[in-house]
XYZ file of C-alpha atoms in Angstrom:
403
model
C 168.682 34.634 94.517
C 167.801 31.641 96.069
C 164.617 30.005 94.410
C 161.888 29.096 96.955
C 160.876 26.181 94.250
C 164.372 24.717 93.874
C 166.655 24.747 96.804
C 165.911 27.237 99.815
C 168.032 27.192 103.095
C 164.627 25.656 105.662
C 166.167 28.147 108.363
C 165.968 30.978 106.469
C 162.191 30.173 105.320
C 161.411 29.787 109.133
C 163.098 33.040 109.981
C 160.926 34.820 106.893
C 157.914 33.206 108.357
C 158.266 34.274 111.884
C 159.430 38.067 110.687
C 156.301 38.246 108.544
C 154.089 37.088 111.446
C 155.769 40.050 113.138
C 155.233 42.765 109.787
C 151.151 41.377 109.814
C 150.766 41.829 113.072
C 152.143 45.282 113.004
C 150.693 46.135 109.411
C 153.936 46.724 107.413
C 154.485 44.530 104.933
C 153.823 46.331 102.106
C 157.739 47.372 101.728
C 158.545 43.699 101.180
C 156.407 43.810 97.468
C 158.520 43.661 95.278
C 157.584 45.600 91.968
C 158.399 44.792 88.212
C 159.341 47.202 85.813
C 156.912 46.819 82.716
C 158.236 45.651 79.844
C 158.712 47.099 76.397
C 156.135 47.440 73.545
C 152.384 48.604 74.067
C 151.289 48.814 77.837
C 148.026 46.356 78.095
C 146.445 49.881 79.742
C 147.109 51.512 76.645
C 145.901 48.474 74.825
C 142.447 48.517 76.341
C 142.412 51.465 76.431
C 142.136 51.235 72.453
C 139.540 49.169 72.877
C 137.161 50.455 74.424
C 136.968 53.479 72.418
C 136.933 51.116 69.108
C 133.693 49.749 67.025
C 132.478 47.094 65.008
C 130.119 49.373 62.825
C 128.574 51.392 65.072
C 128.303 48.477 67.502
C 130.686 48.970 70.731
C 133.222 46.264 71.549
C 132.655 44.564 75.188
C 134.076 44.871 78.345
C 136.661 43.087 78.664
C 136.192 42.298 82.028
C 132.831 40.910 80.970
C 131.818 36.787 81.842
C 133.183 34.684 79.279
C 129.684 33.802 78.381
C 129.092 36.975 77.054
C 132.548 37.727 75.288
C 132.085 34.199 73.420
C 128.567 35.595 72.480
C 129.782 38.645 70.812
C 132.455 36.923 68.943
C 129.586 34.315 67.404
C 127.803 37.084 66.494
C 130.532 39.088 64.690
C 131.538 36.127 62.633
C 135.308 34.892 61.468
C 135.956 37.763 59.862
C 135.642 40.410 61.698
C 136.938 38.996 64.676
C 139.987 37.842 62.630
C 140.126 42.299 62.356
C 140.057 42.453 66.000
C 142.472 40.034 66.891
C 144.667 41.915 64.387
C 143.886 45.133 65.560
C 143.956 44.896 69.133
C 145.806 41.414 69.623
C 147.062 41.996 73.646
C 143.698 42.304 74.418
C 141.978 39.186 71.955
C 144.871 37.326 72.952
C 144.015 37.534 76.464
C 140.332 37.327 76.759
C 138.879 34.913 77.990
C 135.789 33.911 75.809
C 137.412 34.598 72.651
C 137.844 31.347 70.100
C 140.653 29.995 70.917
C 142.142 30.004 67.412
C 141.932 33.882 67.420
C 143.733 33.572 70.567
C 147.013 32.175 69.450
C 146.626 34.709 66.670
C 146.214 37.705 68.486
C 149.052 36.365 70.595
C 151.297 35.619 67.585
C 151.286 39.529 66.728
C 151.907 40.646 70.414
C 154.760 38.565 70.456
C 156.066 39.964 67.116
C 155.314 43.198 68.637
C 157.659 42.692 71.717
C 160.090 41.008 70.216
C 160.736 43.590 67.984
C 160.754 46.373 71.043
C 163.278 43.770 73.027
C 165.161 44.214 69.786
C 165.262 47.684 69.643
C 165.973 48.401 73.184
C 168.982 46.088 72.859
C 169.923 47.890 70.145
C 169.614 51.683 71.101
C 169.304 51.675 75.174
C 171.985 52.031 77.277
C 171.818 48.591 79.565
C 173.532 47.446 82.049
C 175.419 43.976 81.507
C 172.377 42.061 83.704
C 170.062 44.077 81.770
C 171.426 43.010 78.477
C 171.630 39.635 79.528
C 168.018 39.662 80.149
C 166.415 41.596 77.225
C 168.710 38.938 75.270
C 167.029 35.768 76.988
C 163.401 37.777 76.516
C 164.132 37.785 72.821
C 164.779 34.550 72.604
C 161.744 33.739 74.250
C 159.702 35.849 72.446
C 161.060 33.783 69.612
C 160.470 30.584 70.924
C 156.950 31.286 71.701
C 156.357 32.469 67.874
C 157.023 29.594 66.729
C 154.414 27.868 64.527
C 153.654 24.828 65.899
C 153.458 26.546 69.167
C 149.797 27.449 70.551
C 149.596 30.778 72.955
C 146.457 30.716 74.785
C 147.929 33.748 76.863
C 150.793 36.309 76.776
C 151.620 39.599 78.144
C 154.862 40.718 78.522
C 154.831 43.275 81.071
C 156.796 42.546 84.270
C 158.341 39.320 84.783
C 155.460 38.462 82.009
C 152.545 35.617 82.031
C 151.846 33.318 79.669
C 150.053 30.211 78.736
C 150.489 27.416 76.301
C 148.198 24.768 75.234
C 149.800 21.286 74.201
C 146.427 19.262 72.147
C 143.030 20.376 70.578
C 141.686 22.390 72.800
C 138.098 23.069 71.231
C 137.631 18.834 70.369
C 139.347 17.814 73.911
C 137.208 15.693 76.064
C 139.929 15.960 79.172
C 142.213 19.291 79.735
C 144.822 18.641 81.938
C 145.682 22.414 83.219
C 149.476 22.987 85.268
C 149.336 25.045 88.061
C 153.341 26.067 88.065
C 154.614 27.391 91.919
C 157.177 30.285 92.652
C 159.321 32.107 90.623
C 157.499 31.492 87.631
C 157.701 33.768 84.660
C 158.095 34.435 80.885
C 162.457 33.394 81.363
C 161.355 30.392 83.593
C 158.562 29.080 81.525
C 160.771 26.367 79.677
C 163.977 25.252 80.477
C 166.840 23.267 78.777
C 168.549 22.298 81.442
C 166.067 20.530 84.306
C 163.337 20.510 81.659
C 160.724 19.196 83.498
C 160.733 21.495 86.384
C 160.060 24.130 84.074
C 155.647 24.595 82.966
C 156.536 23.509 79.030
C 158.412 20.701 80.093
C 155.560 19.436 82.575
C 152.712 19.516 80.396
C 155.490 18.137 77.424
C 155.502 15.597 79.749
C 152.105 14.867 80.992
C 150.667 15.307 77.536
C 153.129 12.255 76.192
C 151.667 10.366 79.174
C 148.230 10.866 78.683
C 148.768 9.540 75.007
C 150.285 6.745 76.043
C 147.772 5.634 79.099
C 144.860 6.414 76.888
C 145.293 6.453 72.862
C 142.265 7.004 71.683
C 141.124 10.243 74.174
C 141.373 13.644 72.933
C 143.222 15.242 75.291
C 144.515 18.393 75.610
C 147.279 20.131 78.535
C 147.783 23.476 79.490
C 150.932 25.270 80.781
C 149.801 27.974 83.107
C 151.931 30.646 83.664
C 149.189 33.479 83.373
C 149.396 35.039 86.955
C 151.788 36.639 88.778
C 154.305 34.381 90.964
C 155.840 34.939 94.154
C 159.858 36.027 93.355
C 162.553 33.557 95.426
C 162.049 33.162 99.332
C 160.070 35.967 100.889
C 156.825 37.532 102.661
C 155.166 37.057 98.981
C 155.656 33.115 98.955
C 154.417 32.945 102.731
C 151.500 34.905 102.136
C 148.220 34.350 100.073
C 147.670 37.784 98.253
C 149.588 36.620 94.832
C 147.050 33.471 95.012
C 144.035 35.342 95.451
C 144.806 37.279 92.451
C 146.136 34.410 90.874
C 142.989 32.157 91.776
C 140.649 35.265 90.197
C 142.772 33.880 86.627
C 142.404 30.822 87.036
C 138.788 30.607 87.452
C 138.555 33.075 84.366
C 140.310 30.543 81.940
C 138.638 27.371 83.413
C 134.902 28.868 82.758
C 135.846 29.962 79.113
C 137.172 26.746 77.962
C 135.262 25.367 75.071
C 132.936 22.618 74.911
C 132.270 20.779 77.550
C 135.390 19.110 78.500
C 136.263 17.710 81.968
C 138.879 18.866 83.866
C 141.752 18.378 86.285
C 144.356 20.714 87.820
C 147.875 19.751 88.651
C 149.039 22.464 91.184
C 152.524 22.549 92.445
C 154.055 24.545 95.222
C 152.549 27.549 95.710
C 150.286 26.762 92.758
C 148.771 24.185 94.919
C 147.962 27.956 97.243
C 145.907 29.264 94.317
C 144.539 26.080 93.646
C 142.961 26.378 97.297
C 142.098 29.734 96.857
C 140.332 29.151 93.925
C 138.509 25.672 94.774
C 134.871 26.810 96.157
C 134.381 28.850 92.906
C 135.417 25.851 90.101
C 133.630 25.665 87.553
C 131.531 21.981 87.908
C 133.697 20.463 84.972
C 136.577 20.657 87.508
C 136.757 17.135 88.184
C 139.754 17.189 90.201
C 142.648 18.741 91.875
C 146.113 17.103 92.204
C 148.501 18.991 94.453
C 152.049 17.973 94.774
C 155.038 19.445 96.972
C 152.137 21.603 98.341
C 153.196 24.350 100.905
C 149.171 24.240 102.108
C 146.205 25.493 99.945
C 145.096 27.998 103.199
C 142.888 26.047 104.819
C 142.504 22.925 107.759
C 141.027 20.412 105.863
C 139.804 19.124 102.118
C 136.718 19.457 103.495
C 137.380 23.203 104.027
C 137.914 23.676 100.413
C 133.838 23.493 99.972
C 134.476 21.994 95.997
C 133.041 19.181 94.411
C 136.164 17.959 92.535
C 138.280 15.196 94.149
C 140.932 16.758 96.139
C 143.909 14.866 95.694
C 148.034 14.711 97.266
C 151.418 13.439 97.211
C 154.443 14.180 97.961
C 157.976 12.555 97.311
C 159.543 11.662 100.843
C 162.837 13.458 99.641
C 160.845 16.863 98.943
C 162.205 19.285 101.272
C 158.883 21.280 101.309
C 157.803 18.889 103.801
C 160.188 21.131 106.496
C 158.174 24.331 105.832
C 155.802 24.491 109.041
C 152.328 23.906 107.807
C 150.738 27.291 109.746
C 148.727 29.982 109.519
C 149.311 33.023 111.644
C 147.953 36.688 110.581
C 147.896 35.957 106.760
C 151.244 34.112 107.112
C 151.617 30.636 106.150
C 149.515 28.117 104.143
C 147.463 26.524 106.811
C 147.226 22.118 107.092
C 149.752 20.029 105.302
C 147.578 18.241 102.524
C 149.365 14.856 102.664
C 148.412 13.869 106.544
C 146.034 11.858 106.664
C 143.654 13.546 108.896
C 143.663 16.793 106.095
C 140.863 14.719 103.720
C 142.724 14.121 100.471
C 143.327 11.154 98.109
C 146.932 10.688 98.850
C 149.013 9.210 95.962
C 152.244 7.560 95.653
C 155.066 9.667 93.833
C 157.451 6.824 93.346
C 160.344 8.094 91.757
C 160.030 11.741 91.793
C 163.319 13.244 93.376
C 162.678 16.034 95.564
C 160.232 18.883 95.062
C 160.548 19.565 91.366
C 160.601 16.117 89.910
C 157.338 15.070 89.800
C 156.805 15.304 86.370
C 159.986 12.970 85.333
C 159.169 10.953 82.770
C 159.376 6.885 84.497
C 157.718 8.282 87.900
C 155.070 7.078 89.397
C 154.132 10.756 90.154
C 153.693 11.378 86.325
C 151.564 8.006 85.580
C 149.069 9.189 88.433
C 149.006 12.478 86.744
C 148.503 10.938 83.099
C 145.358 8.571 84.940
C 143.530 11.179 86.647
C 144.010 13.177 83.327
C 142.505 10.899 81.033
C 140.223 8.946 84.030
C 142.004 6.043 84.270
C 141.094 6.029 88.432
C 141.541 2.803 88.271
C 145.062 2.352 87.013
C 146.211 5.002 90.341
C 148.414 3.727 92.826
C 147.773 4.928 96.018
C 150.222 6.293 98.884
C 149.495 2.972 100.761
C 148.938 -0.642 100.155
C 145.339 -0.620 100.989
C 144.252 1.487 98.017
C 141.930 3.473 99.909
C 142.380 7.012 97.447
C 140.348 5.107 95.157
C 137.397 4.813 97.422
C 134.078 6.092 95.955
C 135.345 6.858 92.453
C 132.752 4.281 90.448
C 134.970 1.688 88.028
C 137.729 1.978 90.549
C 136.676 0.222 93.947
C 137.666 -2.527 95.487
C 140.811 -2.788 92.878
């Protein structure tokens, strides 16, 4: 399958674009999901499920769904201990709510990939698979066994469906900047890292930025995210021209960002379609969202910056060899992404990406894409370099005028 965040054929993407303008308008394009099978191990229905019918004495465990506020409240009050027994005891769902200490996080997370790797296991073993099928419960296992490593920190996993995940490179609960990565299509638990193009892949970007921010600011505690925990568009279709997968996506995102700990500030780094979600999301960032840095962005659904009613510096680039900049920048019944963030009359800090290569380089280490990344991470504004020769993205930021 041709991957919309790789290579695509430009006519085909116009053709899918001008058919799904056709499906909206006529109300059909619900045939065009495409559905995951869920994957093996405990269902995360079954596992909350569990847990709402469990107890802590006769006290009842909270929703889930509950603000992070309030989750982060009940684990204070429960002490180490205890929660310790719930992340061990019901470890998809610790491991994936948001609110909970980090540390029992990557626990909780730790057992549910033991869990699944072990059910990957078995269904190699004992199923009868196809060769594809094989191929892929093989690569899951490894995965799974990657991801358990111990110097490895899950902040998210669930391994249903292509699967979601989340990995966090730093100290999380001491960081004074999080960097988070906001990955584009055909993102999932097989695509997460990658050995060969390693930094097209979420590990390999934040590998990447995190190295950078140590380097362009020593002394700052910084911590980066990889964030694969929502549901990508698969290859070139009505999903990756549409906004519904974003919107769910954005709902995530906003989850995570308001349960981070302390009081940390915060930049995004959304590319491709995670530059949509990144839109999506933007009036309803938390404050601490300082900014948002989109690159090889398809559109983030709406006509200007301005549009995107948040209070974080809206920022874009894109490398002049990235063939996203063919896509038509439209919106049409649901289909398409709206204004093209890097023209000028759109509203954002525009950024040079010297170096990048096309749509997935951007976080090459040696780019001038990745040292803007690393300075807006740590706040180094005044060490950006700008799309143009007059410097003007670093208007208005105090410490970095007039440079």
């Amino acid at each position: 399958m041709t991957s919309f965040d790789s290579s695509p054929t430009l006519s085909l993407w116009r053709l899918l674009l001008a058919l799904a303008v056709v499906f909206v308008l006529l109300a059909t394009t619900g045939w065009t999901t495409i559905s995951h099978q869920r994957g093996p191990g405990e269902s995360r229905e079954a596992a909350l499920a569990s847990w709402v019918h469990s107890r802590i004495g006769h006290r009842a465990l909270p929703d889930p769904s509950a603000p992070s506020r309030t989750i982060s409240a009940f684990f204070a009050s429960v002490g180490p201990s205890q929660g310790a027994f719930l992340a061990d005891a019901h470890p998809l769902v610790v491991g994936n709510l948001d609110g909970a200490p980090v540390a029992l996080r990557y626990r909780a997370n730790r057992i549910s990939l033991g869990r699944a790797l072990d059910a990957e296991r078995h269904r190699i073993e004992t199923a009868k698979l196809t060769a594809d099928g094989r191929r892929e419960a093989v690569r899951r296992a490894h995965r799974f066994t990657s991801l358990m490593r111990s110097d490895r920190q899950i902040l998210a996993f669930d391994p249903s469906g292509g699967g979601r995940t989340a990995e966090v490179l730093g100290d999380l609960d001491r960081a004074d900047r999080v960097s988070v990565i906001v990955p584009g299509v055909d993102t999932n638990l097989l695509t997460f890292q990658k050995t060969s193009r390693r930094y097209s892949a979420p590990v390999g970007m934040a590998q990447s930025l995190y190295a950078a921010e140590r380097r362009a600011a020593p002394r700052s505690r910084t911590a980066v995210i990889a964030w694969a925990d929502y549901t990508a568009p698969v290859g070139v279709g009505i999903d990756a021209a549409m906004g519904r997968l974003a919107s769910a996506g954005a709902v995530r995102l906003l989850g995570m960002t308001n349960a981070l700990p302390g009081d940390s500030r915060v930049s995004l780094f959304c590319h491709s379609y995670g530059s949509v979600l990144c839109g999506v999301a933007a009036d309803e960032l938390p404050s601490r969202v300082t900014d948002v840095v989109v690159a090889g962005s398809p559109g983030m659904r709406v006509g200007s910056a301005a549009e995107l009613s948040t209070r974080a510096r809206v920022w874009a680039m894109r490398d002049a060899d990235d063939w996203i900049a063919d896509v038509p920048h439209l919106a049409v019944g649901g289909v398409g992404h709206g204004a093209d963030p890097v023209e000028p009359e759109f509203g954002a800090r525009l950024l040079s990406s010297e170096g990048a290569k096309g749509h997935t380089g951007y976080f090459e280490p040696g780019t001038g894409s990745l040292d803007n990344f690393a300075a807006i991470g740590v706040g180094s504004y005044e060490s950006l370099t700008c799309a143009s020769a007059d410097s003007a993205c670093r208007r208005g930021i105090s410490g970095a005028e007039g440079l």
